[in-house]
mmCIF file of C-alpha atoms in Angstrom:
data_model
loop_
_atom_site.group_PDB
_atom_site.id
_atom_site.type_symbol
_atom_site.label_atom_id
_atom_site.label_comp_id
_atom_site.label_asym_id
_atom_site.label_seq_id
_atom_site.Cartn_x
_atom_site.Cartn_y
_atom_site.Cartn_z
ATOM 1 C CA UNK A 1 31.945 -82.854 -55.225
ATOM 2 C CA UNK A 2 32.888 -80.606 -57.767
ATOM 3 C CA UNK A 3 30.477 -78.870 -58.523
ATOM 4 C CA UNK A 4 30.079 -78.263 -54.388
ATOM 5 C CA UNK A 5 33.403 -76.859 -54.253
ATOM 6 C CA UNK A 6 33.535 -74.804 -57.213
ATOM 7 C CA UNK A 7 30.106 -72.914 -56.098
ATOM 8 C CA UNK A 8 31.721 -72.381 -52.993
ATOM 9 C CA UNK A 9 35.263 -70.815 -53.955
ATOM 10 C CA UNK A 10 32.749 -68.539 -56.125
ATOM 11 C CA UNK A 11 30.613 -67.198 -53.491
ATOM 12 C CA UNK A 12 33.427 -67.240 -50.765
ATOM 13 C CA UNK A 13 32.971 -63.601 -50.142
ATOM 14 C CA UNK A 14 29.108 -63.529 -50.239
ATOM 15 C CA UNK A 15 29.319 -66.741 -47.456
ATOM 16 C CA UNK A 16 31.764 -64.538 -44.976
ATOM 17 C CA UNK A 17 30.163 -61.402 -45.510
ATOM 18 C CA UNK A 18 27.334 -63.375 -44.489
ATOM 19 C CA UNK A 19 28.287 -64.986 -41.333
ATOM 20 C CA UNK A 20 29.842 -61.748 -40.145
ATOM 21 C CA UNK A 21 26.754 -59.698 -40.333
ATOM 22 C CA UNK A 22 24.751 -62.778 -38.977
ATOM 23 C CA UNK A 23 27.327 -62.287 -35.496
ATOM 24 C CA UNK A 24 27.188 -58.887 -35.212
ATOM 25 C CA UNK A 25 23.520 -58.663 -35.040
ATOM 26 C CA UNK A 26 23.761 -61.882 -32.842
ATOM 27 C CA UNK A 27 26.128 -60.234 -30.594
ATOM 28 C CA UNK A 28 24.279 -56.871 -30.519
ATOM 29 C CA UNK A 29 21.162 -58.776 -29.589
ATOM 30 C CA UNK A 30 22.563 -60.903 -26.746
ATOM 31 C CA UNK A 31 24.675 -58.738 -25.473
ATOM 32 C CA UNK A 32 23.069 -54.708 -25.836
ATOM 33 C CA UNK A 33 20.128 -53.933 -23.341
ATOM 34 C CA UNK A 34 16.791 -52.830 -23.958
ATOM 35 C CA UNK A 35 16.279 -49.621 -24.722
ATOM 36 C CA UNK A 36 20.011 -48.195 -25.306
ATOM 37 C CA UNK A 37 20.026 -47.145 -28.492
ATOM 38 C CA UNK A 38 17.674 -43.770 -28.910
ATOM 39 C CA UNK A 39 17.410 -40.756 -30.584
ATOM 40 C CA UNK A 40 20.648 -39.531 -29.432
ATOM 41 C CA UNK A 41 22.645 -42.372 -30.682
ATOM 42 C CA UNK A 42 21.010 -42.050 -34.237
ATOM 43 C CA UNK A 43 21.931 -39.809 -36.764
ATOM 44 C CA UNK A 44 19.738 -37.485 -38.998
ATOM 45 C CA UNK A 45 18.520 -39.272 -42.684
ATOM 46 C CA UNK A 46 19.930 -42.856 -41.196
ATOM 47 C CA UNK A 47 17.388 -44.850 -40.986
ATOM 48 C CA UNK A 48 13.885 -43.494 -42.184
ATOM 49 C CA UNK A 49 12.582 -39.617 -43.330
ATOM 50 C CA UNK A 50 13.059 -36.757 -40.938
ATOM 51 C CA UNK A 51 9.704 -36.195 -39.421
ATOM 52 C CA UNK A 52 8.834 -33.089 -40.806
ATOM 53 C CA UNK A 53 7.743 -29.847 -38.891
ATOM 54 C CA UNK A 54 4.361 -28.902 -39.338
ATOM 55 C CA UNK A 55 5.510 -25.204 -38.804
ATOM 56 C CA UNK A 56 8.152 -25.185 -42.286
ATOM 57 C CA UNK A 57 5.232 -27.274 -44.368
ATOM 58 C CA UNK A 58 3.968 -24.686 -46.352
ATOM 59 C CA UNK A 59 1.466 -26.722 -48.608
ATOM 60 C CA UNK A 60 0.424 -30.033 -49.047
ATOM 61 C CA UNK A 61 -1.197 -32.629 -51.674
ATOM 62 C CA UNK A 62 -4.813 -32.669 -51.374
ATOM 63 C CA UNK A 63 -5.507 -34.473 -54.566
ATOM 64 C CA UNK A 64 -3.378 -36.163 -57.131
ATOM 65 C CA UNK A 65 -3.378 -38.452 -60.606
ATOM 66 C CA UNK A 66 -2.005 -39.255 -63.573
ATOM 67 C CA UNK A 67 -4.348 -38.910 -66.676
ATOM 68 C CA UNK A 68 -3.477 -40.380 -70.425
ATOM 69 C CA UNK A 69 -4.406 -38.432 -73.654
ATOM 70 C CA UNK A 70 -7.800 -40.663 -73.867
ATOM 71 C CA UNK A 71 -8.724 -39.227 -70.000
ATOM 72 C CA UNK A 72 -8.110 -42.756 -68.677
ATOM 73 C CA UNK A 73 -6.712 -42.472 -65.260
ATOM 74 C CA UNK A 74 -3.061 -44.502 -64.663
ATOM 75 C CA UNK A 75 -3.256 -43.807 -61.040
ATOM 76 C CA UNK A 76 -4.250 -41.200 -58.466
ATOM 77 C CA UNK A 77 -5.499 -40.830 -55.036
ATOM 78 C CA UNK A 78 -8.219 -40.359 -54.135
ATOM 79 C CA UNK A 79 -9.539 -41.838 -57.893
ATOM 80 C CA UNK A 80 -11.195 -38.960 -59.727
ATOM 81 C CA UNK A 81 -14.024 -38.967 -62.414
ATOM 82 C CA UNK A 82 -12.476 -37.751 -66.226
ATOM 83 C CA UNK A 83 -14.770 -35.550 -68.708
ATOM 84 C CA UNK A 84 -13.787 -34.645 -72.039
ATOM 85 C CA UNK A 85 -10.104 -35.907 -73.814
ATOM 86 C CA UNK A 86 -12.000 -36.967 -76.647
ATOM 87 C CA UNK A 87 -10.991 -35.322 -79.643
ATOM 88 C CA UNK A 88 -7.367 -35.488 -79.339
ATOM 89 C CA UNK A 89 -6.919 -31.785 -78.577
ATOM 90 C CA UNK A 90 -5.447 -32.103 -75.029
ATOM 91 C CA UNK A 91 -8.419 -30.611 -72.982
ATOM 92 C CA UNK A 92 -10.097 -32.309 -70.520
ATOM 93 C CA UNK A 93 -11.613 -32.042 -66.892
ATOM 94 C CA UNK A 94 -10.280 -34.065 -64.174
ATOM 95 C CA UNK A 95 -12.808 -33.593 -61.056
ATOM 96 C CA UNK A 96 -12.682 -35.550 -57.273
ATOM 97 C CA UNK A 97 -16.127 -34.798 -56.437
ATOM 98 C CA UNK A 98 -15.508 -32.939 -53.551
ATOM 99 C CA UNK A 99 -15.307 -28.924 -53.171
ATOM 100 C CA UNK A 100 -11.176 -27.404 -53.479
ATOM 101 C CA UNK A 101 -10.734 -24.878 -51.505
ATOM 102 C CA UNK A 102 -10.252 -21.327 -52.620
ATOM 103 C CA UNK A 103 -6.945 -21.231 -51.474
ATOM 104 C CA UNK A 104 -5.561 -24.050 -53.312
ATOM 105 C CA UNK A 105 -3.437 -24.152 -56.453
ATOM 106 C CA UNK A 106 -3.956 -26.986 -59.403
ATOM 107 C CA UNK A 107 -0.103 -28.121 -60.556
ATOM 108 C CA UNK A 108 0.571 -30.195 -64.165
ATOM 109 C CA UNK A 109 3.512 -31.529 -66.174
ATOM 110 C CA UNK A 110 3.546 -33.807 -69.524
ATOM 111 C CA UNK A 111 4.357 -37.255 -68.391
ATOM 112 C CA UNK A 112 5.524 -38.943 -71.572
ATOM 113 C CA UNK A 113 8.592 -39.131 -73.876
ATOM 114 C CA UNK A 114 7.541 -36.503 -76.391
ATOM 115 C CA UNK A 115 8.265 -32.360 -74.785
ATOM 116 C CA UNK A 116 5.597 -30.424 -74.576
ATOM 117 C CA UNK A 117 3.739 -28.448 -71.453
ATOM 118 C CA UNK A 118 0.158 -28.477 -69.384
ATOM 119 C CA UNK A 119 -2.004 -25.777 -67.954
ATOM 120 C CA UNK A 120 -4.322 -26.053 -65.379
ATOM 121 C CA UNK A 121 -7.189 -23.750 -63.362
ATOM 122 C CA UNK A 122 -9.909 -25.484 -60.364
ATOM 123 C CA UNK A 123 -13.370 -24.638 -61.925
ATOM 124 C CA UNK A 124 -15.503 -25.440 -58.798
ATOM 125 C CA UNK A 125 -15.348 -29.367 -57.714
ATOM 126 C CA UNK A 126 -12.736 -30.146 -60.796
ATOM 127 C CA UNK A 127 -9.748 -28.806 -62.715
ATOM 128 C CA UNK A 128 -9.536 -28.068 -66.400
ATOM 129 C CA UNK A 129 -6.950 -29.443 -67.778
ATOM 130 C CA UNK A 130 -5.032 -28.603 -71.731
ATOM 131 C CA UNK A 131 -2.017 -30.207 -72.953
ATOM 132 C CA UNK A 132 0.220 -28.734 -75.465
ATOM 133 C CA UNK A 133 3.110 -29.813 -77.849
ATOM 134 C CA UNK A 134 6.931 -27.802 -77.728
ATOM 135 C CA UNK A 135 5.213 -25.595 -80.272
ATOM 136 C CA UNK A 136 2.321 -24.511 -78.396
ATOM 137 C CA UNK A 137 -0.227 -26.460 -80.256
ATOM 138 C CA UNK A 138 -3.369 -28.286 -78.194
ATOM 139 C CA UNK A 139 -1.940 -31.976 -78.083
ATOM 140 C CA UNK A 140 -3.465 -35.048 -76.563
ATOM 141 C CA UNK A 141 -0.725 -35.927 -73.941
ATOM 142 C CA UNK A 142 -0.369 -38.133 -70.763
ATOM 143 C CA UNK A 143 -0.434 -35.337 -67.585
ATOM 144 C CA UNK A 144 0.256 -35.431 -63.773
ATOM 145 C CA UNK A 145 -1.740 -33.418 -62.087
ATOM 146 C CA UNK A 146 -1.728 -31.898 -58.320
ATOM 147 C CA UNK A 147 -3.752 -29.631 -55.993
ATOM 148 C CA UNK A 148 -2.158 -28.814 -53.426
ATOM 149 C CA UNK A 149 -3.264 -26.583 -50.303
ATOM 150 C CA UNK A 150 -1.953 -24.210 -48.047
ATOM 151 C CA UNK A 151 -1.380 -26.144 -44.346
ATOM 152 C CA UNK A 152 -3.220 -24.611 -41.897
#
């Protein structure tokens, strides 16, 4: 019995906090009818992401993924095909298989603990990829990579 009531007198709080919750939603159920609460009663960024209007979109990401030094891909979406990253000098090609756009634009940043920076270009289907070091120097370095394209 002790060991009942001691667990109890610790979680006191959590048990009320509980219970009270538990009857509000009870009471809102029972006693609220369908269909009352809408749009107007709701404010903006309080339950989910504002639904965004396709007229102040100004690009979007077409392709994506995250690339170690080796070329191994961590993640991405759609998954693309790696060439090169073999000699440890940071240059690589990441490609999709599928054409870009003219009007698209390739985006990189190091992802890993060490500072250093990425530069990218599309070449056709894929995107050349080089990774330097803070002093400028080809490294082999983790990279996340974008394209993204204008919305039409």
């Amino acid at each position: 019995m002790n060991r009942l009531s001691k667990h109890l007198r610790g979680n006191l709080v959590a048990y009320l906090a509980l219970f009270v919750a538990l009857g509000g939603t009870s009471y809102a159920a029972i006693n609220l009818p369908a269909g009352s609460v809408g749009a107007r009663q709701i404010k903006n960024k309080s339950i989910g992401p504002i639904k965004f209007d396709p007229t102040k979109i100004s690009a979007s990401v077409r392709y994506w993924a995250v690339v170690n030094g080796n070329g191994r891909v961590l993640a991405s979406h759609p998954k693309p095909r790696t060439f090169g990253f073999v000699n440890g000098d940071g240059v690589g090609v990441v490609s999709w298989g599928r054409p870009t756009e003219a009007n698209c634009f390739p985006l990189a940043t190091i992802n890993d603990a060490e500072p250093g920076f990425a530069s990218v270009s599309i070449s056709g289907i894929a995107v050349d990829v080089r990774t330097y070091d803070v002093t400028g120097s080809p490294a082999s370095r983790t990279v996340d990579i974008a394209v993204l394209c204008p919305s039409s």
